[in-house]
mmCIF file of N, CA and C in Angstrom:
data_model
loop_
_atom_site.group_PDB
_atom_site.id
_atom_site.type_symbol
_atom_site.label_atom_id
_atom_site.label_comp_id
_atom_site.label_asym_id
_atom_site.label_seq_id
_atom_site.Cartn_x
_atom_site.Cartn_y
_atom_site.Cartn_z
ATOM 1 N N UNK A 15 1.597 5.091 2.444
ATOM 2 C CA UNK A 15 1.888 4.520 1.147
ATOM 3 C C UNK A 15 2.638 5.516 0.262
ATOM 4 N N UNK A 16 2.215 6.779 0.365
ATOM 5 C CA UNK A 16 2.895 7.802 -0.432
ATOM 6 C C UNK A 16 4.335 7.987 0.031
ATOM 7 N N UNK A 17 4.520 7.929 1.327
ATOM 8 C CA UNK A 17 5.859 8.114 1.877
ATOM 9 C C UNK A 17 6.757 6.971 1.431
ATOM 10 N N UNK A 18 6.265 5.740 1.466
ATOM 11 C CA UNK A 18 7.049 4.582 1.038
ATOM 12 C C UNK A 18 7.375 4.715 -0.444
ATOM 13 N N UNK A 19 6.403 5.143 -1.226
ATOM 14 C CA UNK A 19 6.618 5.344 -2.657
ATOM 15 C C UNK A 19 7.684 6.406 -2.902
ATOM 16 N N UNK A 20 7.644 7.465 -2.117
ATOM 17 C CA UNK A 20 8.633 8.532 -2.238
ATOM 18 C C UNK A 20 10.024 8.008 -1.918
ATOM 19 N N UNK A 21 10.150 7.221 -0.869
ATOM 20 C CA UNK A 21 11.451 6.665 -0.502
ATOM 21 C C UNK A 21 11.966 5.725 -1.585
ATOM 22 N N UNK A 22 11.092 4.925 -2.155
ATOM 23 C CA UNK A 22 11.501 4.031 -3.239
ATOM 24 C C UNK A 22 11.970 4.838 -4.448
ATOM 25 N N UNK A 23 11.286 5.930 -4.722
ATOM 26 C CA UNK A 23 11.670 6.792 -5.842
ATOM 27 C C UNK A 23 13.053 7.386 -5.597
ATOM 28 N N UNK A 24 13.295 7.830 -4.379
ATOM 29 C CA UNK A 24 14.603 8.391 -4.046
ATOM 30 C C UNK A 24 15.697 7.335 -4.165
ATOM 31 N N UNK A 25 15.427 6.131 -3.702
ATOM 32 C CA UNK A 25 16.401 5.046 -3.813
ATOM 33 C C UNK A 25 16.710 4.748 -5.281
ATOM 34 N N UNK A 26 15.678 4.754 -6.115
ATOM 35 C CA UNK A 26 15.874 4.505 -7.542
ATOM 36 C C UNK A 26 16.733 5.610 -8.164
ATOM 37 N N UNK A 27 16.465 6.855 -7.783
ATOM 38 C CA UNK A 27 17.272 7.962 -8.304
ATOM 39 C C UNK A 27 18.731 7.837 -7.871
ATOM 40 N N UNK A 28 18.956 7.458 -6.643
ATOM 41 C CA UNK A 28 20.322 7.293 -6.157
ATOM 42 C C UNK A 28 21.037 6.170 -6.908
ATOM 43 N N UNK A 29 20.335 5.078 -7.175
ATOM 44 C CA UNK A 29 20.923 3.977 -7.925
ATOM 45 C C UNK A 29 21.268 4.423 -9.346
ATOM 46 N N UNK A 30 20.356 5.125 -9.986
ATOM 47 C CA UNK A 30 20.606 5.615 -11.344
ATOM 48 C C UNK A 30 21.810 6.547 -11.359
ATOM 49 N N UNK A 31 21.864 7.429 -10.385
ATOM 50 C CA UNK A 31 22.974 8.384 -10.340
ATOM 51 C C UNK A 31 24.303 7.688 -10.080
ATOM 52 N N UNK A 32 24.311 6.668 -9.227
ATOM 53 C CA UNK A 32 25.577 5.968 -8.959
ATOM 54 C C UNK A 32 26.063 5.263 -10.225
ATOM 55 N N UNK A 33 25.151 4.647 -10.980
ATOM 56 C CA UNK A 33 25.541 4.001 -12.237
ATOM 57 C C UNK A 33 26.014 5.047 -13.243
ATOM 58 N N UNK A 34 25.316 6.172 -13.280
ATOM 59 C CA UNK A 34 25.712 7.243 -14.198
ATOM 60 C C UNK A 34 27.111 7.749 -13.856
ATOM 61 N N UNK A 35 27.369 7.966 -12.579
ATOM 62 C CA UNK A 35 28.693 8.450 -12.175
ATOM 63 C C UNK A 35 29.786 7.439 -12.518
ATOM 64 N N UNK A 36 29.485 6.178 -12.327
ATOM 65 C CA UNK A 36 30.459 5.119 -12.629
ATOM 66 C C UNK A 36 30.779 5.116 -14.124
ATOM 67 N N UNK A 37 29.746 5.198 -14.951
ATOM 68 C CA UNK A 37 29.970 5.220 -16.396
ATOM 69 C C UNK A 37 30.729 6.473 -16.818
ATOM 70 N N UNK A 38 30.396 7.598 -16.203
ATOM 71 C CA UNK A 38 31.088 8.839 -16.544
ATOM 72 C C UNK A 38 32.560 8.768 -16.137
ATOM 73 N N UNK A 39 32.830 8.162 -14.999
ATOM 74 C CA UNK A 39 34.214 8.023 -14.548
ATOM 75 C C UNK A 39 34.984 7.137 -15.519
ATOM 76 N N UNK A 40 34.357 6.048 -15.940
ATOM 77 C CA UNK A 40 35.015 5.176 -16.916
ATOM 78 C C UNK A 40 35.237 5.919 -18.229
ATOM 79 N N UNK A 41 34.280 6.693 -18.643
ATOM 80 C CA UNK A 41 34.395 7.461 -19.873
ATOM 81 C C UNK A 41 35.506 8.489 -19.759
ATOM 82 N N UNK A 42 35.554 9.166 -18.605
ATOM 83 C CA UNK A 42 36.577 10.195 -18.410
ATOM 84 C C UNK A 42 37.972 9.591 -18.355
ATOM 85 N N UNK A 43 38.102 8.439 -17.772
ATOM 86 C CA UNK A 43 39.413 7.799 -17.678
ATOM 87 C C UNK A 43 39.899 7.343 -19.052
ATOM 88 N N UNK A 44 38.963 7.030 -19.921
ATOM 89 C CA UNK A 44 39.318 6.575 -21.264
ATOM 90 C C UNK A 44 39.676 7.702 -22.214
ATOM 91 N N UNK A 45 39.362 8.914 -21.883
ATOM 92 C CA UNK A 45 39.627 10.062 -22.774
ATOM 93 C C UNK A 45 40.745 10.929 -22.213
ATOM 94 N N UNK A 46 41.148 11.845 -23.009
ATOM 95 C CA UNK A 46 42.145 12.823 -22.565
ATOM 96 C C UNK A 46 41.475 13.849 -21.664
ATOM 97 N N UNK A 47 42.258 14.547 -20.902
ATOM 98 C CA UNK A 47 41.756 15.559 -19.983
ATOM 99 C C UNK A 47 40.985 16.667 -20.677
ATOM 100 N N UNK A 48 41.398 17.052 -21.882
ATOM 101 C CA UNK A 48 40.734 18.140 -22.595
ATOM 102 C C UNK A 48 39.342 17.728 -23.045
ATOM 103 N N UNK A 49 39.195 16.487 -23.465
ATOM 104 C CA UNK A 49 37.897 16.011 -23.915
ATOM 105 C C UNK A 49 36.921 15.832 -22.748
ATOM 106 N N UNK A 50 37.465 15.638 -21.584
ATOM 107 C CA UNK A 50 36.628 15.338 -20.424
ATOM 108 C C UNK A 50 35.951 16.576 -19.835
ATOM 109 N N UNK A 51 36.514 17.732 -20.037
ATOM 110 C CA UNK A 51 35.971 18.941 -19.414
ATOM 111 C C UNK A 51 34.525 19.227 -19.797
ATOM 112 N N UNK A 52 34.149 19.203 -21.072
ATOM 113 C CA UNK A 52 32.744 19.467 -21.409
ATOM 114 C C UNK A 52 31.799 18.410 -20.824
ATOM 115 N N UNK A 53 32.253 17.167 -20.841
ATOM 116 C CA UNK A 53 31.424 16.094 -20.283
ATOM 117 C C UNK A 53 31.265 16.290 -18.785
ATOM 118 N N UNK A 54 32.326 16.678 -18.129
ATOM 119 C CA UNK A 54 32.281 16.912 -16.690
ATOM 120 C C UNK A 54 31.329 18.060 -16.358
ATOM 121 N N UNK A 55 31.333 19.102 -17.159
ATOM 122 C CA UNK A 55 30.424 20.224 -16.942
ATOM 123 C C UNK A 55 28.968 19.788 -17.094
ATOM 124 N N UNK A 56 28.714 18.992 -18.126
ATOM 125 C CA UNK A 56 27.350 18.477 -18.330
ATOM 126 C C UNK A 56 26.948 17.609 -17.144
ATOM 127 N N UNK A 57 27.891 16.782 -16.699
ATOM 128 C CA UNK A 57 27.617 15.912 -15.547
ATOM 129 C C UNK A 57 27.289 16.745 -14.304
ATOM 130 N N UNK A 58 28.039 17.791 -14.073
ATOM 131 C CA UNK A 58 27.786 18.644 -12.915
ATOM 132 C C UNK A 58 26.430 19.335 -13.035
ATOM 133 N N UNK A 59 26.104 19.783 -14.221
ATOM 134 C CA UNK A 59 24.806 20.432 -14.418
ATOM 135 C C UNK A 59 23.674 19.441 -14.167
ATOM 136 N N UNK A 60 23.840 18.220 -14.687
ATOM 137 C CA UNK A 60 22.823 17.192 -14.460
ATOM 138 C C UNK A 60 22.712 16.853 -12.971
ATOM 139 N N UNK A 61 23.836 16.783 -12.305
ATOM 140 C CA UNK A 61 23.823 16.483 -10.874
ATOM 141 C C UNK A 61 23.079 17.560 -10.095
ATOM 142 N N UNK A 62 23.310 18.816 -10.444
ATOM 143 C CA UNK A 62 22.613 19.910 -9.772
ATOM 144 C C UNK A 62 21.111 19.843 -10.025
ATOM 145 N N UNK A 63 20.738 19.528 -11.257
ATOM 146 C CA UNK A 63 19.319 19.419 -11.584
ATOM 147 C C UNK A 63 18.665 18.285 -10.800
ATOM 148 N N UNK A 64 19.350 17.159 -10.733
ATOM 149 C CA UNK A 64 18.798 16.012 -9.997
ATOM 150 C C UNK A 64 18.716 16.327 -8.506
ATOM 151 N N UNK A 65 19.714 17.006 -7.979
ATOM 152 C CA UNK A 65 19.667 17.404 -6.570
ATOM 153 C C UNK A 65 18.473 18.311 -6.295
ATOM 154 N N UNK A 66 18.217 19.244 -7.204
ATOM 155 C CA UNK A 66 17.071 20.142 -7.003
ATOM 156 C C UNK A 66 15.765 19.358 -7.080
ATOM 157 N N UNK A 67 15.699 18.366 -7.973
ATOM 158 C CA UNK A 67 14.494 17.540 -8.063
ATOM 159 C C UNK A 67 14.314 16.705 -6.797
ATOM 160 N N UNK A 68 15.402 16.178 -6.266
ATOM 161 C CA UNK A 68 15.323 15.406 -5.020
ATOM 162 C C UNK A 68 14.843 16.301 -3.889
ATOM 163 N N UNK A 69 15.342 17.536 -3.854
ATOM 164 C CA UNK A 69 14.884 18.481 -2.832
ATOM 165 C C UNK A 69 13.389 18.748 -2.961
ATOM 166 N N UNK A 70 12.919 18.918 -4.201
ATOM 167 C CA UNK A 70 11.484 19.140 -4.416
ATOM 168 C C UNK A 70 10.670 17.934 -3.975
ATOM 169 N N UNK A 71 11.178 16.741 -4.260
ATOM 170 C CA UNK A 71 10.482 15.517 -3.848
ATOM 171 C C UNK A 71 10.412 15.444 -2.330
ATOM 172 N N UNK A 72 11.494 15.794 -1.671
ATOM 173 C CA UNK A 72 11.503 15.795 -0.197
ATOM 174 C C UNK A 72 10.504 16.808 0.351
ATOM 175 N N UNK A 73 10.430 17.979 -0.283
ATOM 176 C CA UNK A 73 9.465 18.988 0.141
ATOM 177 C C UNK A 73 8.037 18.482 -0.042
ATOM 178 N N UNK A 74 7.786 17.817 -1.173
ATOM 179 C CA UNK A 74 6.449 17.268 -1.405
ATOM 180 C C UNK A 74 6.125 16.197 -0.364
ATOM 181 N N UNK A 75 7.120 15.391 -0.019
ATOM 182 C CA UNK A 75 6.915 14.375 1.016
ATOM 183 C C UNK A 75 6.566 15.008 2.345
ATOM 184 N N UNK A 76 7.221 16.096 2.684
ATOM 185 C CA UNK A 76 6.932 16.800 3.938
ATOM 186 C C UNK A 76 5.522 17.375 3.915
ATOM 187 N N UNK A 77 5.126 17.930 2.779
ATOM 188 C CA UNK A 77 3.762 18.466 2.647
ATOM 189 C C UNK A 77 2.744 17.341 2.815
ATOM 190 N N UNK A 78 3.025 16.204 2.189
ATOM 191 C CA UNK A 78 2.108 15.066 2.316
ATOM 192 C C UNK A 78 2.031 14.588 3.767
ATOM 193 N N UNK A 79 3.169 14.563 4.442
ATOM 194 C CA UNK A 79 3.183 14.133 5.842
ATOM 195 C C UNK A 79 2.344 15.088 6.697
ATOM 196 N N UNK A 80 2.481 16.389 6.453
ATOM 197 C CA UNK A 80 1.694 17.367 7.203
ATOM 198 C C UNK A 80 0.203 17.212 6.907
ATOM 199 N N UNK A 81 -0.132 16.974 5.639
ATOM 200 C CA UNK A 81 -1.537 16.790 5.261
ATOM 201 C C UNK A 81 -2.113 15.554 5.936
ATOM 202 N N UNK A 82 -1.322 14.492 6.003
ATOM 203 C CA UNK A 82 -1.780 13.279 6.681
ATOM 204 C C UNK A 82 -2.009 13.553 8.168
ATOM 205 N N UNK A 83 -1.130 14.338 8.777
ATOM 206 C CA UNK A 83 -1.273 14.655 10.196
ATOM 207 C C UNK A 83 -2.543 15.461 10.432
ATOM 208 N N UNK A 84 -2.808 16.432 9.560
ATOM 209 C CA UNK A 84 -4.029 17.237 9.684
ATOM 210 C C UNK A 84 -5.256 16.344 9.535
ATOM 211 N N UNK A 85 -5.224 15.438 8.548
ATOM 212 C CA UNK A 85 -6.348 14.517 8.344
ATOM 213 C C UNK A 85 -6.548 13.619 9.563
ATOM 214 N N UNK A 86 -5.447 13.123 10.112
ATOM 215 C CA UNK A 86 -5.545 12.265 11.299
ATOM 216 C C UNK A 86 -6.131 13.038 12.473
ATOM 217 N N UNK A 87 -5.660 14.265 12.670
ATOM 218 C CA UNK A 87 -6.181 15.090 13.761
ATOM 219 C C UNK A 87 -7.677 15.327 13.593
ATOM 220 N N UNK A 88 -8.085 15.640 12.380
ATOM 221 C CA UNK A 88 -9.503 15.881 12.104
ATOM 222 C C UNK A 88 -10.315 14.614 12.348
ATOM 223 N N UNK A 89 -9.790 13.469 11.928
ATOM 224 C CA UNK A 89 -10.473 12.192 12.124
ATOM 225 C C UNK A 89 -10.671 11.916 13.616
ATOM 226 N N UNK A 90 -9.627 12.159 14.416
ATOM 227 C CA UNK A 90 -9.734 11.910 15.849
ATOM 228 C C UNK A 90 -10.729 12.870 16.508
ATOM 229 N N UNK A 91 -10.777 14.103 16.035
ATOM 230 C CA UNK A 91 -11.753 15.056 16.577
ATOM 231 C C UNK A 91 -13.173 14.598 16.270
ATOM 232 N N UNK A 92 -13.384 14.132 15.049
ATOM 233 C CA UNK A 92 -14.719 13.652 14.666
ATOM 234 C C UNK A 92 -15.093 12.421 15.488
ATOM 235 N N UNK A 93 -14.132 11.511 15.688
ATOM 236 C CA UNK A 93 -14.400 10.314 16.489
ATOM 237 C C UNK A 93 -14.745 10.697 17.926
ATOM 238 N N UNK A 94 -14.013 11.650 18.484
ATOM 239 C CA UNK A 94 -14.275 12.080 19.858
ATOM 240 C C UNK A 94 -15.668 12.705 19.966
ATOM 241 N N UNK A 95 -16.024 13.551 19.014
ATOM 242 C CA UNK A 95 -17.344 14.188 19.019
ATOM 243 C C UNK A 95 -18.441 13.141 18.882
ATOM 244 N N UNK A 96 -18.237 12.144 18.029
ATOM 245 C CA UNK A 96 -19.206 11.072 17.849
ATOM 246 C C UNK A 96 -19.395 10.292 19.148
ATOM 247 N N UNK A 97 -18.299 9.990 19.834
ATOM 248 C CA UNK A 97 -18.391 9.268 21.100
ATOM 249 C C UNK A 97 -19.162 10.096 22.132
ATOM 250 N N UNK A 98 -18.915 11.407 22.158
ATOM 251 C CA UNK A 98 -19.632 12.277 23.086
ATOM 252 C C UNK A 98 -21.124 12.292 22.771
ATOM 253 N N UNK A 99 -21.454 12.382 21.496
ATOM 254 C CA UNK A 99 -22.865 12.406 21.111
ATOM 255 C C UNK A 99 -23.560 11.070 21.409
ATOM 256 N N UNK A 100 -22.863 9.971 21.209
ATOM 257 C CA UNK A 100 -23.447 8.663 21.519
ATOM 258 C C UNK A 100 -23.710 8.528 23.023
ATOM 259 N N UNK A 101 -22.777 9.006 23.832
ATOM 260 C CA UNK A 101 -22.956 8.961 25.280
ATOM 261 C C UNK A 101 -24.121 9.856 25.700
ATOM 262 N N UNK A 102 -24.191 11.046 25.134
ATOM 263 C CA UNK A 102 -25.287 11.962 25.447
ATOM 264 C C UNK A 102 -26.625 11.357 25.028
ATOM 265 N N UNK A 103 -26.659 10.728 23.861
ATOM 266 C CA UNK A 103 -27.874 10.086 23.372
ATOM 267 C C UNK A 103 -28.317 8.981 24.331
ATOM 268 N N UNK A 104 -27.368 8.189 24.777
ATOM 269 C CA UNK A 104 -27.678 7.099 25.700
ATOM 270 C C UNK A 104 -28.268 7.648 27.005
ATOM 271 N N UNK A 105 -27.644 8.699 27.531
ATOM 272 C CA UNK A 105 -28.132 9.288 28.780
ATOM 273 C C UNK A 105 -29.518 9.893 28.596
ATOM 274 N N UNK A 106 -29.746 10.553 27.463
ATOM 275 C CA UNK A 106 -31.059 11.146 27.207
ATOM 276 C C UNK A 106 -32.136 10.066 27.069
ATOM 277 N N UNK A 107 -31.790 8.951 26.444
ATOM 278 C CA UNK A 107 -32.753 7.851 26.331
ATOM 279 C C UNK A 107 -33.100 7.273 27.706
ATOM 280 N N UNK A 108 -32.087 7.190 28.575
ATOM 281 C CA UNK A 108 -32.346 6.707 29.936
ATOM 282 C C UNK A 108 -33.279 7.664 30.676
ATOM 283 N N UNK A 109 -33.028 8.957 30.535
ATOM 284 C CA UNK A 109 -33.892 9.949 31.175
ATOM 285 C C UNK A 109 -35.312 9.869 30.623
ATOM 286 N N UNK A 110 -35.437 9.697 29.333
ATOM 287 C CA UNK A 110 -36.746 9.571 28.709
ATOM 288 C C UNK A 110 -37.464 8.327 29.223
ATOM 289 N N UNK A 111 -36.727 7.249 29.353
ATOM 290 C CA UNK A 111 -37.313 6.013 29.857
ATOM 291 C C UNK A 111 -37.809 6.201 31.295
ATOM 292 N N UNK A 112 -37.001 6.845 32.118
ATOM 293 C CA UNK A 112 -37.396 7.109 33.511
ATOM 294 C C UNK A 112 -38.633 8.002 33.538
ATOM 295 N N UNK A 113 -38.642 9.022 32.688
ATOM 296 C CA UNK A 113 -39.776 9.935 32.628
ATOM 297 C C UNK A 113 -41.046 9.205 32.210
ATOM 298 N N UNK A 114 -40.957 8.333 31.228
ATOM 299 C CA UNK A 114 -42.116 7.564 30.776
ATOM 300 C C UNK A 114 -42.631 6.667 31.893
ATOM 301 N N UNK A 115 -41.696 6.014 32.597
ATOM 302 C CA UNK A 115 -42.092 5.114 33.683
ATOM 303 C C UNK A 115 -42.815 5.876 34.791
ATOM 304 N N UNK A 116 -42.294 7.036 35.154
ATOM 305 C CA UNK A 116 -42.937 7.807 36.222
ATOM 306 C C UNK A 116 -44.303 8.329 35.763
ATOM 307 N N UNK A 117 -44.414 8.685 34.504
ATOM 308 C CA UNK A 117 -45.693 9.140 33.969
ATOM 309 C C UNK A 117 -46.714 8.011 33.991
ATOM 310 N N UNK A 118 -46.308 6.805 33.618
ATOM 311 C CA UNK A 118 -47.219 5.661 33.616
ATOM 312 C C UNK A 118 -47.626 5.278 35.023
ATOM 313 N N UNK A 119 -46.681 5.347 35.964
ATOM 314 C CA UNK A 119 -47.007 5.042 37.356
ATOM 315 C C UNK A 119 -47.983 6.082 37.892
ATOM 316 N N UNK A 120 -47.771 7.320 37.574
ATOM 317 C CA UNK A 120 -48.670 8.387 38.001
ATOM 318 C C UNK A 120 -50.054 8.216 37.397
ATOM 319 N N UNK A 121 -50.129 7.732 36.217
ATOM 320 C CA UNK A 121 -51.390 7.505 35.542
ATOM 321 C C UNK A 121 -52.182 6.371 36.195
ATOM 322 N N UNK A 122 -51.459 5.335 36.572
ATOM 323 C CA UNK A 122 -52.108 4.182 37.197
ATOM 324 C C UNK A 122 -52.660 4.550 38.565
ATOM 325 N N UNK A 123 -52.029 5.464 39.233
ATOM 326 C CA UNK A 123 -52.462 5.857 40.572
ATOM 327 C C UNK A 123 -53.746 6.716 40.532
ATOM 328 N N UNK A 124 -54.024 7.362 39.436
ATOM 329 C CA UNK A 124 -55.213 8.212 39.339
ATOM 330 C C UNK A 124 -56.457 7.359 39.205
ATOM 331 N N UNK A 125 -57.536 7.736 39.923
ATOM 332 C CA UNK A 125 -58.782 7.002 39.768
ATOM 333 C C UNK A 125 -59.448 7.350 38.436
ATOM 334 N N UNK A 126 -60.187 6.407 37.907
ATOM 335 C CA UNK A 126 -60.862 6.624 36.618
ATOM 336 C C UNK A 126 -61.992 7.569 36.752
#
């Protein structure tokens, strides 16, 4: 769910940036070249900032993916251990049952 949310966030950022670039291009085309330079610099600075934020989001997504993998591995280890203990419990109960039966048979064979 987190990964899907992250991808949706990235898609939203890309959409916002494409609209921003389109508006900036229209703005730049409407102005003279001299007026456009400061706006272009601001646009480049904003683009770099957004790129760094996207990189951070990707890093967080990778960390989340690794954490999920560790959790899954731990869950499978616990499940495997539980299955082993259930099997051992079953076998021990069978042995106990056999032991009880042999004890009762031995008891019946003894004279009072």
